[in-house]
Each structure stands twice: as C-alpha cells, then as structure tokens.
Coordinates of C-alpha atoms and ligand atoms in Angstrom, one line a residue:
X721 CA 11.2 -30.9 -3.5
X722 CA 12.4 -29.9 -0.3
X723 CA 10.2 -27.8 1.9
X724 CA 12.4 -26.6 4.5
X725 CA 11.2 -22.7 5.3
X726 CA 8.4 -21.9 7.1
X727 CA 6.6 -18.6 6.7
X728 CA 4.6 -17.8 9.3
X729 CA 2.4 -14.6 8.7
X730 CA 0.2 -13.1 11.7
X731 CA -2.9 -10.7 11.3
X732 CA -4.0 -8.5 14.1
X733 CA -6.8 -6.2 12.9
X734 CA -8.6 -9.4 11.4
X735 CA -8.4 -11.3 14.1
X736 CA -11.2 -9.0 16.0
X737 CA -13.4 -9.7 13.5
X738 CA -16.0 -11.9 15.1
X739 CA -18.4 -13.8 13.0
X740 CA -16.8 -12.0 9.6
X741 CA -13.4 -13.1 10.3
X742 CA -13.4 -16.4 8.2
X743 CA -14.3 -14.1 5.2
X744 CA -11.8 -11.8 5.4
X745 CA -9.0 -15.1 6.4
X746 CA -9.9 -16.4 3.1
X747 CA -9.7 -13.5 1.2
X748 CA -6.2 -12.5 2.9
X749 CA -5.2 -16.1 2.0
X750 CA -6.5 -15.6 -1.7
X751 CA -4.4 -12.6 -2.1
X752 CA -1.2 -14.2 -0.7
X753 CA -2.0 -16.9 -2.9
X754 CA -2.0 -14.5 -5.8
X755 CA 0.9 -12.5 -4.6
X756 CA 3.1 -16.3 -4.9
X757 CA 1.7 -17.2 -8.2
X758 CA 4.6 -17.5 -10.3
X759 CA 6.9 -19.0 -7.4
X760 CA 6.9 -22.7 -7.2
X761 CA 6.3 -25.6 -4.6
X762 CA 4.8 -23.5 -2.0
X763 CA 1.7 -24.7 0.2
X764 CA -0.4 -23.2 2.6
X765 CA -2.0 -23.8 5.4
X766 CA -4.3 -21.6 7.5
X767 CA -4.9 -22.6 11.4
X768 CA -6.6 -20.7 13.3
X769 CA -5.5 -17.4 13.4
X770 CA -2.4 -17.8 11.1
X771 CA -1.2 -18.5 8.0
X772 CA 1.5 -21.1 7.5
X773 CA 3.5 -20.9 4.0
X774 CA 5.9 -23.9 3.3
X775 CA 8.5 -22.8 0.5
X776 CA 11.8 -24.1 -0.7
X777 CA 14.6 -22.6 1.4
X778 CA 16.0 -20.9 -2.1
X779 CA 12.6 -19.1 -2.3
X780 CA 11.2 -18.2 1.0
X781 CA 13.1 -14.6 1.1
X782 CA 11.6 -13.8 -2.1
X783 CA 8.6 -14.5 -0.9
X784 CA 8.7 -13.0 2.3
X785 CA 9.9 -10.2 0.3
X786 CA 6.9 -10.1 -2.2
X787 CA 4.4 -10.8 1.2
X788 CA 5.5 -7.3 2.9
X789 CA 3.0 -5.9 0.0
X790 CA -0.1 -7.6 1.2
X791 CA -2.7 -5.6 3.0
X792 CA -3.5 -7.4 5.7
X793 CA -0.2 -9.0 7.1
X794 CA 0.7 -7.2 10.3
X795 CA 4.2 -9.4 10.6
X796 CA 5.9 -12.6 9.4
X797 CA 8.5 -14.4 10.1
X798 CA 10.9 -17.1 8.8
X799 CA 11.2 -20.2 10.1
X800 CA 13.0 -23.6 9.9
X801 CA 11.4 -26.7 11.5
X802 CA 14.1 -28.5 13.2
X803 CA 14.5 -30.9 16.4
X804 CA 13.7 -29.6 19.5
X805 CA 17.6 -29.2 20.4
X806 CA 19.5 -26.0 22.3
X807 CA 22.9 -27.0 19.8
X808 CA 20.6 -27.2 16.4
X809 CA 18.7 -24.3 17.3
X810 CA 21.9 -22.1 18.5
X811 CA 24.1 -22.8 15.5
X812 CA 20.6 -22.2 13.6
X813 CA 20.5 -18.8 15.5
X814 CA 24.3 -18.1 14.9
X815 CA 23.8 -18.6 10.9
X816 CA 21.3 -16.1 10.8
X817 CA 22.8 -13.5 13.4
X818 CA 26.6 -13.5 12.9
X819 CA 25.9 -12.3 9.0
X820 CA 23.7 -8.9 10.3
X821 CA 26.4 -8.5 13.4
X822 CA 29.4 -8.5 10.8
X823 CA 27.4 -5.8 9.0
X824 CA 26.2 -3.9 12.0
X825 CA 29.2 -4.1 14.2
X826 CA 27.1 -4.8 17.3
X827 CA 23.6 -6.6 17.7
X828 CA 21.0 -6.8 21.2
X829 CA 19.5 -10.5 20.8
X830 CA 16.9 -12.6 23.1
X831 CA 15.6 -15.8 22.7
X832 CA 11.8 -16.4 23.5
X833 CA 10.3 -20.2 23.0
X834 CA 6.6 -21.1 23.5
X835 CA 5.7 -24.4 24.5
X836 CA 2.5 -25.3 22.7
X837 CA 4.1 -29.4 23.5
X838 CA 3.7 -29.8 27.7
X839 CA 4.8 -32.7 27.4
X840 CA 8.3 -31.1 26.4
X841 CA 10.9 -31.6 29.7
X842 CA 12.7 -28.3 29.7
X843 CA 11.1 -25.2 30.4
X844 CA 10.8 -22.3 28.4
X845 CA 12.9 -19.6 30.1
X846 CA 15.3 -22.4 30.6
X847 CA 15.6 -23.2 26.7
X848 CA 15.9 -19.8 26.2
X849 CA 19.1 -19.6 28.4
X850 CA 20.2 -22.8 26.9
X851 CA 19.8 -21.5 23.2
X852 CA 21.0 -18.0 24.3
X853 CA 24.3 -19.4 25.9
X854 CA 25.2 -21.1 22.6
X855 CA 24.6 -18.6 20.3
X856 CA 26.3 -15.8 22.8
X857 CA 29.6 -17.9 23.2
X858 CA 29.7 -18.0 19.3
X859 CA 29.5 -14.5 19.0
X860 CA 30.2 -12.2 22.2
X861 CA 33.6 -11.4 20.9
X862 CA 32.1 -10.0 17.9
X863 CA 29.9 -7.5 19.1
X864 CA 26.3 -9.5 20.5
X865 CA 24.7 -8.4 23.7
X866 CA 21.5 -9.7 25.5
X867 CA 18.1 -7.5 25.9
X868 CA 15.8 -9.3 27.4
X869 CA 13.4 -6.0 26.6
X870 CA 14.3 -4.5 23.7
X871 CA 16.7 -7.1 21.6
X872 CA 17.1 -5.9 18.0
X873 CA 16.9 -9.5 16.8
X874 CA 14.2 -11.8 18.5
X875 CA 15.0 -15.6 18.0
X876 CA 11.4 -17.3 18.4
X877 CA 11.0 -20.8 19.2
X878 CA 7.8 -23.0 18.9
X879 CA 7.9 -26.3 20.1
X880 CA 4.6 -28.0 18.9
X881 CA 3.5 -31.4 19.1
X882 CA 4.0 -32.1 15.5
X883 CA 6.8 -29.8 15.3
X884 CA 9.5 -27.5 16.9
X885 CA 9.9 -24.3 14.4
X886 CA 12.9 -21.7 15.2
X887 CA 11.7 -18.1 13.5
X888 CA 14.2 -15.5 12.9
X889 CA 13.4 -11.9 13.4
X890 CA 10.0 -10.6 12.5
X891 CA 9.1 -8.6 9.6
X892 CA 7.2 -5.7 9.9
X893 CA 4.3 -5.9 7.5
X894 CA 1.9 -3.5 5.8
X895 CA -0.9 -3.7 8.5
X896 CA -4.6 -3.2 7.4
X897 CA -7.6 -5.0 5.6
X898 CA -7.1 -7.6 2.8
X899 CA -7.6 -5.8 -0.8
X900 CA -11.6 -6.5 -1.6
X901 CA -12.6 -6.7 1.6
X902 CA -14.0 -2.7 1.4
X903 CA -15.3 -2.7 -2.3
X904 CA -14.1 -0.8 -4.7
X905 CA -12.9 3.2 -5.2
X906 CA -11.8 5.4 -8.1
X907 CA -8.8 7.6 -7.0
X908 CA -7.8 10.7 -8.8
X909 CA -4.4 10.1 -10.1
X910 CA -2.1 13.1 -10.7
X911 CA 1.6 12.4 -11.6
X912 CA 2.5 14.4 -8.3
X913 CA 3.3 13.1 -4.9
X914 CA 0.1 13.0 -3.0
X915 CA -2.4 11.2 -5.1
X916 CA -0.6 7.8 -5.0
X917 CA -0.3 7.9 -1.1
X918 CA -3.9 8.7 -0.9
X919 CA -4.6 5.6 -3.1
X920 CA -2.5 3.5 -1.0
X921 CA -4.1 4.3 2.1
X922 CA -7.3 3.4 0.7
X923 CA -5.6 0.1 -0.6
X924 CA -4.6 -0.3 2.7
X925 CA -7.9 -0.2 4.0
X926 CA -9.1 -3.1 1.9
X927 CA -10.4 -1.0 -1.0
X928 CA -9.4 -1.9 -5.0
X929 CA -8.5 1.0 -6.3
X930 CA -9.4 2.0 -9.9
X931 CA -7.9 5.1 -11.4
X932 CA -8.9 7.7 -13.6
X933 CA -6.2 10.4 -15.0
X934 CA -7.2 13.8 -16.4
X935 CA -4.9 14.4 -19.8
X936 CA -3.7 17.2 -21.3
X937 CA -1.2 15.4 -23.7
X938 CA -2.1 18.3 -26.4
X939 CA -0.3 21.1 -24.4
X940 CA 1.6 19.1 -21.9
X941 CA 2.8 16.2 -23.8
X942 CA 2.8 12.3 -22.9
X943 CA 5.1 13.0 -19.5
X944 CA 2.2 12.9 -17.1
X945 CA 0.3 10.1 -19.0
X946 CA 4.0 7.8 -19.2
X947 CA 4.1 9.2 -15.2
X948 CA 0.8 7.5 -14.3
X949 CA 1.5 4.5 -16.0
X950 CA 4.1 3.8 -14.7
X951 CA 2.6 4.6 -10.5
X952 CA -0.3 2.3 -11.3
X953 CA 2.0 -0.1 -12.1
X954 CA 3.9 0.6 -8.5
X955 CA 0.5 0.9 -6.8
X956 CA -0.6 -3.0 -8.6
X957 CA 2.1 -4.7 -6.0
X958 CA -0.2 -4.1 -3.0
X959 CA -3.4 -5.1 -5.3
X960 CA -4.7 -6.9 -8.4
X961 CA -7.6 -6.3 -11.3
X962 CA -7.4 -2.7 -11.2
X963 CA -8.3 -0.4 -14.7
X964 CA -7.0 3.2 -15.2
X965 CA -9.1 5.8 -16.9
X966 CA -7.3 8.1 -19.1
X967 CA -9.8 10.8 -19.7
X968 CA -8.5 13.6 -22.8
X969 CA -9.4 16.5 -20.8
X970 CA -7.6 19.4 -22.7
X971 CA -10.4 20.4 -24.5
X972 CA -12.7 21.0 -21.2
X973 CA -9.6 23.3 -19.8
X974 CA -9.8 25.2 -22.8
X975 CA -13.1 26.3 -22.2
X976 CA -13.0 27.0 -19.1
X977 CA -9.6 29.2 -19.6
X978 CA -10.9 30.7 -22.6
X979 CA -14.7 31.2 -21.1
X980 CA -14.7 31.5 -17.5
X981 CA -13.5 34.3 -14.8
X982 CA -9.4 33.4 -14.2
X983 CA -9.7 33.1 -10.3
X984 CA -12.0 30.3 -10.7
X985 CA -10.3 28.5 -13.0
X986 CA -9.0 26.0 -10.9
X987 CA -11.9 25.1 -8.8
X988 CA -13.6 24.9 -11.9
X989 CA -11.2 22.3 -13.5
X990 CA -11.9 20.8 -10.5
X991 CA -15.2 20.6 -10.3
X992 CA -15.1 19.3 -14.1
X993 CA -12.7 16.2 -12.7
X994 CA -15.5 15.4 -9.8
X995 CA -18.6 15.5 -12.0
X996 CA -16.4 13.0 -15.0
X997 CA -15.1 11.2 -12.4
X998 CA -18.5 10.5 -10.2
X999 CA -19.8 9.6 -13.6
X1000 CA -17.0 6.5 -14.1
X1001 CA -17.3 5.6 -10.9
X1002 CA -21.0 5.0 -11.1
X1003 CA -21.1 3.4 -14.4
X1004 CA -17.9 0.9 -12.9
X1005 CA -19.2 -0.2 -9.5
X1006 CA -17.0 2.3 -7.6
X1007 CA -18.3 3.7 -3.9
X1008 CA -16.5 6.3 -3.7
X1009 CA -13.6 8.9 -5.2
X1010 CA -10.4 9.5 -3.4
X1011 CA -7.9 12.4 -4.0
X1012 CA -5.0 13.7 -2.7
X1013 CA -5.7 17.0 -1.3
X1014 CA -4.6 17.5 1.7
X1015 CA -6.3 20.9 3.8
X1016 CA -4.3 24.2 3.0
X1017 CA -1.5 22.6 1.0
X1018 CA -2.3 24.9 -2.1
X1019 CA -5.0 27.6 -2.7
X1020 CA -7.4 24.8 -4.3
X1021 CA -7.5 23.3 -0.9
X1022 CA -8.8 25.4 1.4
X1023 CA -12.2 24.3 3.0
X1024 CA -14.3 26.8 1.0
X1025 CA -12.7 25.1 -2.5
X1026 CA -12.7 21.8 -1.2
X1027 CA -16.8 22.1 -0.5
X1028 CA -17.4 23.4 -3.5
X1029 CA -15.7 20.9 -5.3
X1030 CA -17.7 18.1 -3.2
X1031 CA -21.2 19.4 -3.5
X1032 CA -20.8 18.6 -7.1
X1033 CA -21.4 15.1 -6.9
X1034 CA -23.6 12.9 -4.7
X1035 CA -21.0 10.3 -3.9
X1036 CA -18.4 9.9 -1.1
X1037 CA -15.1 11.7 -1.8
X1038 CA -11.9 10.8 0.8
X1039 CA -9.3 12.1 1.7
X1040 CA -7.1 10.4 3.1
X1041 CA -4.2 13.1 2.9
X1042 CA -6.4 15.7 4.8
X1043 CA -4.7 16.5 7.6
X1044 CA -1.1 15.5 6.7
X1045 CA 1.5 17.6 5.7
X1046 CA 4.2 17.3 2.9
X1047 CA 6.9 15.6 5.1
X1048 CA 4.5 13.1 6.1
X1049 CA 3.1 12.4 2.7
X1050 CA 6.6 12.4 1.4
X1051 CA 7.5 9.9 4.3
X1052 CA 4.8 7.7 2.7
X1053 CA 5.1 7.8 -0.8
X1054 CA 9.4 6.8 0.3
X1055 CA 8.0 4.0 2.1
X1056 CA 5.5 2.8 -0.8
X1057 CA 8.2 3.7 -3.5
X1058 CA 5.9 6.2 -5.6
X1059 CA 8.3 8.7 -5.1
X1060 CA 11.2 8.9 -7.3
X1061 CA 8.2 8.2 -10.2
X1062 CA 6.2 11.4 -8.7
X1063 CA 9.3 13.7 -7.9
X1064 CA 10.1 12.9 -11.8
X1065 CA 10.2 16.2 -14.2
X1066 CA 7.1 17.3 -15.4
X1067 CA 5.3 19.9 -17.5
X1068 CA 2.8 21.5 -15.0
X1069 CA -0.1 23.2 -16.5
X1070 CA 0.6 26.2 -14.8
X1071 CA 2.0 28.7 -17.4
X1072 CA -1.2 28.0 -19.7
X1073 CA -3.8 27.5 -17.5
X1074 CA -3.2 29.0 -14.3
X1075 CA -4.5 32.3 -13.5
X1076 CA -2.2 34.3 -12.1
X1077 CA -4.1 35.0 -8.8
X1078 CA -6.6 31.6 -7.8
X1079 CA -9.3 32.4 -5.4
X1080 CA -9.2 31.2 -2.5
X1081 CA -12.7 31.5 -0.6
X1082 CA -15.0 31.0 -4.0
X1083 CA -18.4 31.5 -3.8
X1084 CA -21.0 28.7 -5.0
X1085 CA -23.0 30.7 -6.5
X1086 CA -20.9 32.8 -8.8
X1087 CA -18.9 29.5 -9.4
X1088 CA -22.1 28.4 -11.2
X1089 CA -22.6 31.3 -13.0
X1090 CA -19.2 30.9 -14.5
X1091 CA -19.8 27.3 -15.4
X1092 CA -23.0 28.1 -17.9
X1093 CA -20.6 29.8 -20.2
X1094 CA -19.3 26.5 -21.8
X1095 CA -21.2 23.5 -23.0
X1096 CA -19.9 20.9 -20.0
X1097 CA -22.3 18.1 -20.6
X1098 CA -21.5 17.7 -24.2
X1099 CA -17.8 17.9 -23.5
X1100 CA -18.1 15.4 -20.4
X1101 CA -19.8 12.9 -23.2
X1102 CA -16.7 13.4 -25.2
X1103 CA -14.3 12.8 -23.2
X1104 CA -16.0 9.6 -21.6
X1105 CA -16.3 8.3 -24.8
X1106 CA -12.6 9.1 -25.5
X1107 CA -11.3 7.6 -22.6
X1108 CA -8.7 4.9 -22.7
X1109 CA -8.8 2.1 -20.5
X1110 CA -6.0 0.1 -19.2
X1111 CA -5.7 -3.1 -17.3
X1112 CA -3.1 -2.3 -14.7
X1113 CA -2.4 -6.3 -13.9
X1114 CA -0.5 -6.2 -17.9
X1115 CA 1.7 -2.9 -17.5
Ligands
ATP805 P1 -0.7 15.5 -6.4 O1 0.6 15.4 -5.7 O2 -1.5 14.3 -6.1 O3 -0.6 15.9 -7.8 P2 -1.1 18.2 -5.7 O4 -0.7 18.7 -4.4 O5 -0.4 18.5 -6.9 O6 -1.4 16.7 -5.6 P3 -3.5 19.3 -6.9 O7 -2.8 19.4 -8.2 O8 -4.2 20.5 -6.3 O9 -2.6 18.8 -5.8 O10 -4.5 18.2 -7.0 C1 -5.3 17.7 -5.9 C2 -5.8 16.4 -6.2 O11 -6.7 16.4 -7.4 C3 -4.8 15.4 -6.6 O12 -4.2 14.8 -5.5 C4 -5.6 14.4 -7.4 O13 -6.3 13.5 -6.6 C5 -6.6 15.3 -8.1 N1 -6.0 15.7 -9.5 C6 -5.4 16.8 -9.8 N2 -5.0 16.8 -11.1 C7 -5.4 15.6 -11.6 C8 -5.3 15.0 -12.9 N3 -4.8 15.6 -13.9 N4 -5.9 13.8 -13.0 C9 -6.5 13.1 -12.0 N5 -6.6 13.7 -10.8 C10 -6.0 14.9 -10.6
MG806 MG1 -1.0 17.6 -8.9

C-alpha cells in the first residue's frame, strides 16, 4: 500500500471548546471515520487540534470530496509529504497549479511555509521565495501572478521534525458542530424548498435530524412521498442513523375541510402537524421540532399563525428559516443540493384543501372552537399507528 496523500482537516468552532473539546474531537473523528467507511487503507491520526488522514494518492480526492459533508470541518487540505527541497516542492506546486491555470487562463499564487523544525537552515519567507521562483519561472508565461495578500491558490508548506508536508489549496468546509454533539430533533419535512435547508442548519449545528412527513397520497398521489424520500436521502450525506416518519394524514385534512370554518384551515392543519409531531418526538427521544417557515413568506407565517401553531405543544420548535428570505434559502438548498429534488413538479394541496381566502391574524380562541368539531385525538391515534418508518442510512 502506498500512503502518499495527506489530509489535513482543521476545526475552528471546536477548538474553543475548553474542557468539552476532547468529546466533541472524538466524535468529529467518529463521523469522518464513518463518512470513509467503504474507502480503503486510510488511517488517522488526531494531534492536537487536527486531524491527519493518510490515503492512497488514487483516493484522497474522493475523500476529500466526501469530507466537505462533515459538520464540523471548517477546512482541509491535501498534502504530499516530501523532502524539505525548493525543486521537489516547486515542480510539486507546478503539477497541481499549471492544470487550474490552463482552465482559468490566469491564476494569483503565494507560497507560505511554517517551520515547526528550528533546526531547519533556511528561513521561512526565504523558502517561500525559493519555492515561489520555481514554480513562477514554470508558469509566468502562461498566465501566474504573485499575491502575497489575496493569492487565489495558497501553496502551504510544513516542515516538521518528522516530516515536511506541501498542502495545495484549502477547501472550504461545511463549518459547524459534529452531528450528535446537540442531541436529536424531528424536522417537518415538506417536498418544498425550505424544510430541507431548515433541517440542514440544524444538522449543521450538531443535531441528528429525524423526519416526519405529513401524507396525503389519497388525493395527491405518491409524488411528495417519492420527493421526501428521495431529500432524506440527500440530507443522510451530512449525517447517519436518521428514521423518517411518514404519517397518512389525509383523513385528518378531511375533517378539518369538511368540519371546520375555511379561513382556518390551514392553521388548523397546522396545528394537527405540531400536536402529531410533538407526540413522535417525545415517544423517539427528540428535543425539539424544526420547520421551515420562514416569517411573512406565506399567510400561515405571519407571527399571529406562527404562535398559534406553537402554543400547541410544550416542546421547542426552530426555525431556523425565520428571518431569511427566498433567495437566501434558495442560495442554500443550491449549496446543499436539495434543490433540483424540491423545485421538482408536484401536486399541491391547494385546489382541494385551500380555502380560498386563509386568515391571516387567527384568533386562539375561535381557533379552538373550530377544532372541537372533529374527533382529533382518535384520528392522531390512527395515524401514529399508521405511520411508516424508514431507516434513511438504506435508501
Ligand atoms: P417548504 O418549502 O418547506 O414546503 P413552504 O414555504 O411550502 O415550505 P408551508 O407549506 O407553509 O411552507 O409549510 C411550512 C412548514 O411546515 C414547512 O417548511 C414544513 O416544515 C412544515 N410542513 C408543511 N407541510 C408539511 C408536510 N406535508 N409534512 C411535513 N411538514 C410539513
Ligand atoms: Mg410546503
């Protein structure tokens, strides 16, 4: 086997974690470990304050590929360990840089070496002019500048005592808390755009998400249930050991349509989701719920609907959405890749069991009085009992 990349992967928010930090290190480490599974000869090692992966050279993209899903990793980079020598480590550089410069056209470059080694003779600002010179007569003609400031491409050298390491570029990472760090959450899951961002963010926070979907495959057919699948499945590369809920819900929007005043239907649906939802949650562990609703967006979410959809059940609902708007959340879910699954076609519920004119400002009180017209604790017992349960690790 030959172990000739290095992957080094750095962690800022952890790193302030005082007298907790070797607990979340290790999980972090766990879940990188996870992540690798099914690639083979890689070992780890864990310093202080940074992870060290040693992969083949064929594999270490795919992994640092697979890595930029961890919660957790702020960066990493790619690395070679070579001799401590301005030729090696220039024609090193030029393999790596003269393949982005013929696609660019033109690059910025700098070189930056640390000297952990003392002991090493040449200096570091000297190396990096020595490095720098090589690389620069290579390539000049072809487009490559120096910025010692702001160089698109940042050569890193580390010369150790055990080791010298050249790192290309760094990889931006997702950032955050390692995935069961936080406990765990049950997100409502819509097909649409929002929901899987919220989830995310809460992933990203070291939550594991669960999920629990409202169906209406009897009037709106399997789209939205194929649509959630298939977003779970998206949302299971940042985490692991998560279970959707598919909850058969038709038969409590029914009711409500058939027994209830129309401008509160959708409060009421609502407040329906929370109580079955809050329920799950309890029964499975879960802290808190998290939805996508973001203030304003539709009449639903306006701060009168949005309290009297919370005062329904005594657990924390977030939001992680709230005060984003629909190019943000868009930017996201592009970003996470949820959204060409959510911007897919799909029946909305809107023709059947939309009223034509939604209140916007309901009242508690008359909300209430509404919801004694239809038997809700029998149906909620239905519909848990109903509900499907899916590992999302086997999609
Ligand atoms: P999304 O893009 O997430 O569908 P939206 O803008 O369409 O959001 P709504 O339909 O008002 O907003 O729903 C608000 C939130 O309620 C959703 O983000 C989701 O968390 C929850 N929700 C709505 N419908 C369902 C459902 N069928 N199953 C589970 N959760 C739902
Ligand atoms: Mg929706």
């Amino acid at each position: 086997m030959s172990t000739s990349c290095i992957i080094l992967i750095r962690y800022d928010e952890i790193g302030l974690k005082g007298k907790n930090r070797r607990f979340f290190e290790n999980l972090l480490l766990d879940n990188i470990k996870y992540k690798l599974r099914e690639i083979d000869d890689v070992r780890y090692q864990s310093p202080h304050g940074r992870i060290f992966i040693y992969a083949d050279e064929a594999t270490a993209e795919e992994c640092a590929r697979l890595l930029t899903f961890v919660p957790g990793i702020a960066s990493l980079s790619v690395g070679v360990a070579m001799e401590p020598d301005a030729s090696t480590i220039g024609e090193q550089g030029i393999r790596w840089i003269e393949p982005l410069l013929l696609d660019k056209g033109s690059l910025s470059f700098r070189v930056k070496t640390q000297r952990s080694d003392k002991s090493f003779p040449t200096p570091s600002p000297e190396f990096n002019h020595q490095v720098g010179s090589e690389i620069l007569q290579k390539l000049s003609e072809k487009g490559l500048t120096v910025n010692l400031r702001q160089a698109e491409f940042t050569l890193e050298i580390e010369i150790g005592e055990k080791e010298t390491v050249v790192f290309k570029d760094r990889v931006p990472c997702s950032g955050g808390l390692p995935v069961g760090s936080a406990g765990n959450v049950l997100t409502l899951l819509s097909g649409g755009i929002d929901s899987p961002v919220a989830a995310h963010m809460a992933i990203r926070r070291g939550c594991r998400s669960h999920y629990i979907f409202f169906d209406n495959q009897k009037f709106l057919g399997r789209g939205g249930y194929d649509k959630v699948l298939r977003l779970t499945k998206r949302l299971n590369a940042y985490q692991r050991e998560a279970r959707l809920y598919v909850v058969p819900f038709a038969d409590i929007q029914v009711q409500i349509r058939d027994l209830c005043s129309p401008p509160h239907r959708v409060v009421l649906y609502r407040r329906a989701m929370y109580r079955i939802a809050c329920a799950l949650a309890r029964e499975q562990s879960c802290l808190a719920l998290v939805t996508g609703e973001s203030l304003g967006q539709v009449a639903s979410q306006t701060l009168e609907n949005l309290a009297a959809v919370s005062c329904v059940v005594p657990i924390s609902v977030f939001r992680p959405l709230i005060g984003m708007d629909k190019v943000e959340i868009i930017r996201k879910a592009k970003i996470i890749d949820t959204y060409p699954i959510s911007i897919e076609p799909q029946p909305d519920c809107c023709s059947v069991f939309m009223p034509p004119r939604p209140a916007t400002r309901s009242k508690i009180p008359a909300l209430e009085k509404d919801e004694a017209k239809y038997p809700f604790a029998e149906l909620e017992k239905a519909a848990l009992e109903a509900a499907e349960v899916i590992a999302c690790d086997e999609l």
